[in-house]
Tab-separated table of C-alpha atoms in Angstrom:
chain	number	residue	atom	x	y	z
A	1	MET	CA	1.088	1.828	13.794
A	2	ILE	CA	1.663	0.068	10.476
A	3	LYS	CA	-0.931	-2.644	9.927
A	4	LEU	CA	-1.178	-4.602	6.677
A	5	LYS	CA	-3.596	-7.462	6.056
A	6	SER	CA	-3.045	-9.808	3.078
A	7	PHE	CA	-0.748	-7.351	1.288
A	8	ILE	CA	0.896	-8.235	-2.028
A	9	HIS	CA	3.749	-6.177	-3.473
A	10	PRO	CA	2.464	-4.367	-6.607
A	11	ALA	CA	5.289	-5.842	-8.723
A	12	LEU	CA	4.042	-9.390	-8.056
A	13	GLU	CA	1.127	-11.205	-9.682
A	14	ARG	CA	-1.683	-11.948	-7.259
A	15	LYS	CA	-2.161	-15.529	-8.514
A	16	SER	CA	1.392	-16.673	-7.795
A	17	ALA	CA	2.396	-14.288	-4.987
A	18	LYS	CA	2.201	-15.078	-1.274
A	19	SER	CA	0.537	-12.292	0.677
A	20	PHE	CA	1.682	-11.282	4.141
A	21	THR	CA	0.087	-9.771	7.229
A	22	LEU	CA	1.933	-7.368	9.515
A	23	SER	CA	1.000	-5.466	12.650
A	24	LEU	CA	3.801	-3.167	13.789
A	25	ASP	CA	3.130	-0.882	16.754
A	26	LYS	CA	6.797	-0.102	17.420
A	27	LYS	CA	9.109	2.457	15.833
A	28	ALA	CA	11.612	0.030	14.281
A	29	LEU	CA	11.562	-3.413	12.688
A	30	ILE	CA	14.806	-5.398	12.340
A	31	ILE	CA	14.435	-8.337	9.942
A	32	THR	CA	16.875	-11.262	10.110
A	33	GLY	CA	16.820	-14.873	8.975
A	34	VAL	CA	17.407	-17.226	6.085
A	35	ASN	CA	18.988	-16.136	2.810
A	36	ALA	CA	16.456	-15.585	0.013
A	37	GLY	CA	13.694	-15.917	2.598
A	38	GLY	CA	11.798	-12.745	1.664
A	39	LYS	CA	13.461	-10.180	3.969
A	40	THR	CA	14.083	-7.625	1.217
A	41	MET	CA	10.626	-8.206	-0.265
A	42	LEU	CA	9.033	-7.584	3.151
A	43	LEU	CA	11.021	-4.360	3.457
A	44	LYS	CA	10.068	-3.233	-0.054
A	45	SER	CA	6.437	-4.197	0.569
A	46	ILE	CA	6.242	-1.953	3.650
A	47	LEU	CA	7.843	0.916	1.702
A	48	SER	CA	5.541	0.345	-1.295
A	49	ALA	CA	2.385	0.163	0.828
A	50	SER	CA	3.370	3.398	2.606
A	51	PHE	CA	4.067	5.140	-0.711
A	52	LEU	CA	0.784	3.941	-2.253
A	53	ALA	CA	-1.166	5.007	0.848
A	54	LYS	CA	0.493	8.428	0.864
A	55	TYR	CA	-0.662	9.144	-2.704
A	56	MET	CA	-3.952	7.217	-2.339
A	57	ILE	CA	-3.066	4.744	-5.086
A	58	PRO	CA	-5.071	1.465	-5.044
A	59	MET	CA	-3.177	-1.559	-3.737
A	60	GLN	CA	-3.692	-5.300	-3.262
A	61	VAL	CA	-4.548	-5.364	0.439
A	62	ASN	CA	-7.460	-5.946	2.803
A	63	ALA	CA	-8.319	-2.257	3.239
A	64	HIS	CA	-10.793	-2.792	6.082
A	65	GLU	CA	-8.142	-4.352	8.342
A	66	SER	CA	-5.104	-2.312	7.227
A	67	GLN	CA	-3.765	0.900	8.717
A	68	ILE	CA	-0.864	2.910	7.286
A	69	PRO	CA	0.285	6.304	8.602
A	70	SER	CA	0.708	9.100	6.085
A	71	PHE	CA	4.484	9.537	6.076
A	72	ALA	CA	5.573	12.958	4.843
A	73	ASN	CA	9.051	11.603	4.153
A	74	ILE	CA	9.842	8.103	2.806
A	75	LYS	CA	13.497	7.146	2.346
A	76	ALA	CA	14.775	3.897	0.823
A	77	VAL	CA	18.410	2.805	1.152
A	78	LEU	CA	18.473	-0.341	-0.970
A	79	GLU	CA	21.352	-0.314	-3.431
A	80	ASP	CA	25.108	-0.557	-3.038
A	81	PRO	CA	26.220	3.120	-3.324
A	82	GLN	CA	29.800	2.260	-4.311
A	83	ASN	CA	31.126	4.607	-7.005
A	84	VAL	CA	34.741	4.335	-8.181
A	85	LYS	CA	34.632	7.564	-10.209
A	86	ASN	CA	33.579	9.619	-7.186
A	87	ASN	CA	35.796	7.683	-4.762
A	88	ILE	CA	32.818	6.413	-2.757
A	89	SER	CA	33.025	3.013	-1.048
A	90	THR	CA	30.015	0.934	-0.045
A	91	PHE	CA	30.295	1.954	3.599
A	92	SER	CA	31.040	5.643	2.992
A	93	GLY	CA	28.085	5.785	0.622
A	94	ARG	CA	25.821	4.287	3.254
A	95	ILE	CA	27.061	6.784	5.856
A	96	ARG	CA	26.326	9.641	3.447
A	97	ASN	CA	22.790	8.275	3.065
A	98	PHE	CA	22.299	8.169	6.822
A	99	ALA	CA	23.774	11.653	7.307
A	100	ALA	CA	21.254	13.009	4.786
A	101	ILE	CA	18.392	11.155	6.494
A	102	LEU	CA	19.393	12.491	9.924
A	103	ASN	CA	19.117	16.016	8.516
A	104	SER	CA	15.717	15.430	6.898
A	105	LYS	CA	12.121	15.550	8.141
A	106	PRO	CA	10.908	12.568	10.209
A	107	GLY	CA	9.281	9.792	8.220
A	108	LEU	CA	9.781	6.168	7.183
A	109	VAL	CA	13.287	4.826	6.490
A	110	GLY	CA	13.879	1.442	4.827
A	111	VAL	CA	17.411	-0.009	4.740
A	112	ASP	CA	18.418	-3.281	3.079
A	113	GLU	CA	21.529	-5.032	4.485
A	114	ILE	CA	22.142	-2.177	6.926
A	115	GLU	CA	25.684	-3.231	7.923
A	116	LEU	CA	26.880	-3.605	4.343
A	117	GLY	CA	30.478	-2.742	3.557
A	118	THR	CA	32.428	-2.688	6.827
A	119	ASP	CA	33.422	-4.610	9.974
A	120	SER	CA	30.226	-6.123	11.352
A	121	ASP	CA	31.053	-5.542	15.052
A	122	GLU	CA	31.878	-1.864	14.550
A	123	ALA	CA	28.898	-1.422	12.227
A	124	ALA	CA	26.543	-3.056	14.748
A	125	ALA	CA	27.502	-0.539	17.436
A	126	LEU	CA	27.342	2.394	15.015
A	127	PHE	CA	23.980	1.508	13.458
A	128	LYS	CA	22.468	0.666	16.861
A	129	VAL	CA	23.155	4.251	17.933
A	130	MET	CA	21.916	5.687	14.615
A	131	ILE	CA	18.687	3.666	14.665
A	132	GLU	CA	17.990	4.759	18.238
A	133	GLU	CA	18.725	8.371	17.249
A	134	LEU	CA	16.324	8.141	14.301
A	135	ILE	CA	13.647	6.732	16.608
A	136	SER	CA	14.183	9.584	19.096
A	137	ARG	CA	13.709	12.080	16.236
A	138	GLY	CA	10.358	10.578	15.261
A	139	PHE	CA	11.400	8.281	12.412
A	140	TYR	CA	10.099	4.781	11.709
A	141	VAL	CA	12.880	2.396	10.657
A	142	VAL	CA	12.669	-0.932	8.814
A	143	ALA	CA	16.005	-2.689	8.213
A	144	THR	CA	17.229	-6.095	7.089
A	145	THR	CA	20.489	-7.659	8.279
A	146	HIS	CA	22.312	-10.983	8.439
A	147	HIS	CA	24.419	-9.846	11.380
A	148	LYS	CA	22.977	-11.145	14.629
A	149	LYS	CA	24.912	-8.700	16.790
A	150	LEU	CA	22.929	-5.624	15.719
A	151	ALA	CA	19.649	-7.467	16.290
A	152	SER	CA	20.792	-8.703	19.710
A	153	MET	CA	21.953	-5.195	20.720
A	154	LEU	CA	18.525	-3.773	19.832
A	155	ALA	CA	16.487	-6.693	21.204
A	156	SER	CA	15.983	-5.069	24.629
A	157	ASN	CA	14.840	-1.739	23.163
A	158	LYS	CA	11.092	-1.337	23.770
A	159	ASP	CA	10.709	0.587	20.491
A	160	VAL	CA	12.225	-2.194	18.370
A	161	GLU	CA	10.474	-5.273	16.970
A	162	LEU	CA	12.415	-8.293	15.689
A	163	ALA	CA	11.308	-10.515	12.823
A	164	ALA	CA	12.893	-13.660	11.397
A	165	ALA	CA	12.402	-15.191	7.952
A	166	VAL	CA	11.334	-18.819	8.413
A	167	TYR	CA	13.206	-21.822	7.006
A	168	ASP	CA	11.558	-25.211	6.393
A	169	GLU	CA	14.006	-27.783	7.758
A	170	GLU	CA	12.281	-30.732	6.073
A	171	LYS	CA	12.015	-29.189	2.605
A	172	GLU	CA	15.333	-27.341	3.017
A	173	SER	CA	13.906	-24.138	1.613
A	174	PRO	CA	12.496	-20.807	2.862
A	175	LYS	CA	8.814	-20.633	3.788
A	176	TYR	CA	8.481	-16.932	2.888
A	177	GLU	CA	6.880	-16.393	6.277
A	178	PHE	CA	8.045	-14.456	9.342
A	179	LEU	CA	8.137	-15.037	13.063
A	180	PHE	CA	8.154	-11.975	15.294
A	181	GLY	CA	10.107	-11.437	18.498
A	182	ILE	CA	13.140	-13.575	17.629
A	183	ILE	CA	16.495	-13.366	15.819
A	184	GLY	CA	16.679	-15.598	12.750
A	185	LYS	CA	19.420	-17.888	11.538
A	186	SER	CA	20.899	-17.142	8.097
A	187	TYR	CA	21.366	-20.802	7.068
A	188	ALA	CA	24.434	-19.817	5.025
A	189	PHE	CA	25.945	-23.321	5.124
A	190	GLU	CA	22.672	-24.993	4.128
A	191	THR	CA	22.145	-22.514	1.295
A	192	ALA	CA	25.696	-23.007	0.007
A	193	LEU	CA	25.236	-26.785	0.037
A	194	LYS	CA	21.928	-26.477	-1.799
A	195	TYR	CA	23.508	-24.419	-4.569
A	196	GLY	CA	26.402	-26.775	-5.252
A	197	ILE	CA	29.250	-26.153	-2.798
A	198	PRO	CA	30.786	-29.584	-1.915
A	199	LYS	CA	29.819	-31.030	1.458
A	200	ASN	CA	33.444	-31.445	2.603
A	201	MET	CA	34.010	-27.707	2.080
A	202	ILE	CA	30.861	-26.972	4.105
A	203	GLU	CA	32.189	-29.140	6.961
A	204	ARG	CA	35.536	-27.336	6.905
A	205	ALA	CA	33.723	-23.996	6.918
A	206	LYS	CA	31.677	-25.061	9.946
A	207	ALA	CA	34.868	-26.036	11.751
A	208	ALA	CA	36.410	-22.666	10.934
A	209	TYR	CA	33.229	-20.937	12.048
A	210	GLY	CA	33.888	-22.163	15.559
A	211	GLU	CA	32.164	-24.354	18.088
A	212	ASP	CA	31.030	-21.454	20.288
A	213	LYS	CA	29.384	-19.603	17.433
A	214	GLU	CA	27.769	-22.817	16.253
A	215	LYS	CA	26.313	-23.277	19.746
A	216	LEU	CA	24.983	-19.714	19.638
A	217	THR	CA	23.425	-20.422	16.258
A	218	ASP	CA	21.868	-23.604	17.649
A	219	LEU	CA	20.394	-21.627	20.532
A	220	ILE	CA	18.928	-19.107	18.092
A	221	GLU	CA	17.548	-21.958	15.992
A	222	LYS	CA	16.019	-23.627	19.061
A	223	GLY	CA	14.466	-20.307	20.030
A	224	TYR	CA	13.031	-20.033	16.548
A	225	LEU	CA	11.672	-23.603	16.670
A	226	LEU	CA	10.130	-23.005	20.108
A	227	GLN	CA	8.572	-19.790	18.859
A	228	ASP	CA	7.278	-21.576	15.781
A	229	ARG	CA	5.753	-24.304	17.969
A	230	LEU	CA	4.284	-21.696	20.300
A	231	ASN	CA	2.767	-19.850	17.352
A	232	LEU	CA	1.183	-23.072	16.124
A	233	GLU	CA	-0.232	-23.713	19.591
A	234	LEU	CA	-1.481	-20.143	19.821
A	235	LYS	CA	-2.998	-20.518	16.374
A	236	GLY	CA	-4.783	-23.631	17.630
A	237	VAL	CA	-6.002	-21.720	20.686
A	238	ASP	CA	-7.176	-18.856	18.471
A	239	GLU	CA	-8.997	-21.301	16.198
A	240	GLN	CA	-10.626	-22.895	19.241
A	241	LYS	CA	-11.598	-19.460	20.536
A	242	GLU	CA	-13.131	-18.671	17.142
A	243	LYS	CA	-15.084	-21.929	17.230
A	244	LEU	CA	-16.313	-21.159	20.754
A	245	LYS	CA	-17.147	-17.633	19.691
A	246	LEU	CA	-19.083	-18.966	16.707
A	247	ALA	CA	-20.844	-21.552	18.889
A	248	LYS	CA	-21.751	-18.830	21.386
A	249	LEU	CA	-23.040	-16.637	18.565
A	250	ARG	CA	-25.144	-19.493	17.225
A	251	PHE	CA	-26.437	-20.199	20.738
A	252	GLU	CA	-27.382	-16.539	21.178
A	253	GLU	CA	-29.088	-16.526	17.778
A	254	GLU	CA	-30.961	-19.731	18.620
A	255	LYS	CA	-31.890	-18.316	22.024
A	256	GLU	CA	-33.156	-15.140	20.393
A	257	ARG	CA	-35.187	-17.154	17.870
A	258	GLU	CA	-36.704	-19.235	20.686
A	259	GLN	CA	-37.505	-16.100	22.690
A	260	LYS	CA	-39.173	-14.552	19.645
A	261	ALA	CA	-41.096	-17.783	18.982
A	262	ALA	CA	-42.157	-17.956	22.653
A	263	GLN	CA	-43.181	-14.305	22.589
A	264	LYS	CA	-45.163	-14.877	19.391
A	265	LEU	CA	-46.864	-17.949	20.901
A	266	ARG	CA	-47.644	-16.019	24.072
A	267	PHE	CA	-49.118	-13.194	22.008
A	268	GLU	CA	-51.245	-15.661	20.030
A	269	LEU	CA	-52.414	-17.406	23.224
A	270	GLU	CA	-53.255	-14.091	24.848
A	271	LYS	CA	-55.098	-13.072	21.695
A	272	SER	CA	-57.007	-16.385	21.604
A	273	PHE	CA	-57.799	-16.103	25.318
A	274	LYS	CA	-59.006	-12.542	24.883
A	275	GLU	CA	-61.145	-13.539	21.899
A	276	ALA	CA	-62.571	-16.476	23.907
A	277	ILE	CA	-63.425	-14.165	26.834
A	278	GLU	CA	-65.028	-11.647	24.483
A	279	GLY	CA	-66.942	-14.488	22.795
A	280	ALA	CA	-68.154	-15.813	26.128
A	281	LYS	CA	-69.216	-12.328	27.198
A	282	GLU	CA	-71.057	-11.844	23.929
A	283	ALA	CA	-72.753	-15.244	24.262
A	284	ALA	CA	-73.780	-14.437	27.850
A	285	LYS	CA	-75.089	-11.083	26.687
A	286	GLN	CA	-77.116	-12.644	23.885
A	287	LYS	CA	-78.462	-15.246	26.315
A	288	GLU	CA	-79.536	-12.500	28.728
A	289	ILE	CA	-81.214	-10.620	25.891
A	290	GLY	CA	-83.071	-13.820	24.948
A	291	ARG	CA	-84.325	-14.331	28.506
A	292	ALA	CA	-85.487	-10.715	28.746
A	293	SER	CA	-87.376	-11.115	25.474
A	294	CYS	CA	-89.127	-14.242	26.827
A	295	ARG	CA	-90.198	-12.434	30.017
A	296	GLU	CA	-91.683	-9.580	27.993
A	297	ARG	CA	-93.792	-11.971	25.916
A	298	VAL	CA	-95.065	-13.663	29.081
């Protein structure tokens, strides 16, 4: 299990950075969602935390509630491996990376934009098989992707967790938060519009994208919104449970204080009663001694 509480990537300043909390009890995490929404930073944060834990280097995290396995082997596939001099394309470079990983010791593998450099449908099928093979060999895999097909193909795998970067519809910007268990929307059209692409071009692009795919995207978005609403409701339930737990704790503390006070009062009453009995006995004894003394004088 990888469990991080309030972790901040070491390259970020604590004052301005947004920490994240993660509890991953599965062998693979596939991260989808909005562009510039923090997917790569989440990936790099998991890799960084694992590296720091391996070499026992201090990190910005809640240590009491965090748990990181000691990975003997940590592999990061983050850059575009394209090399014209060596006749290596983006895709062939990625395949070389995966071939090397498959022949290495089990550990943690982090891959950014896993389907980079080739046909997305073919890549989805290929990387689905490779991720499942890595899992079967004892690897942990964390990967980011904008291609929904790979995420949907792995969604039914019990060893795979899905996460989606969250987009704020009202503010039209990423939240830098993640929802788990769903496939995220990339918001490519919205991002393009935000950064200056004319609206009429966006509309033409949406038309070219296709009505069926747009419906699929809408379904994904609705799933995300429902999950977001559910999480808020669950958060409310959790907060209520915490309040009830706190109220119960206070009740138990108050009950314990009252029991102690009652016990103390009982002890004092018993002590007073005992002292009164002893006093009465002593008075009766003294009275008897006085009577005996009177009889002797008579």
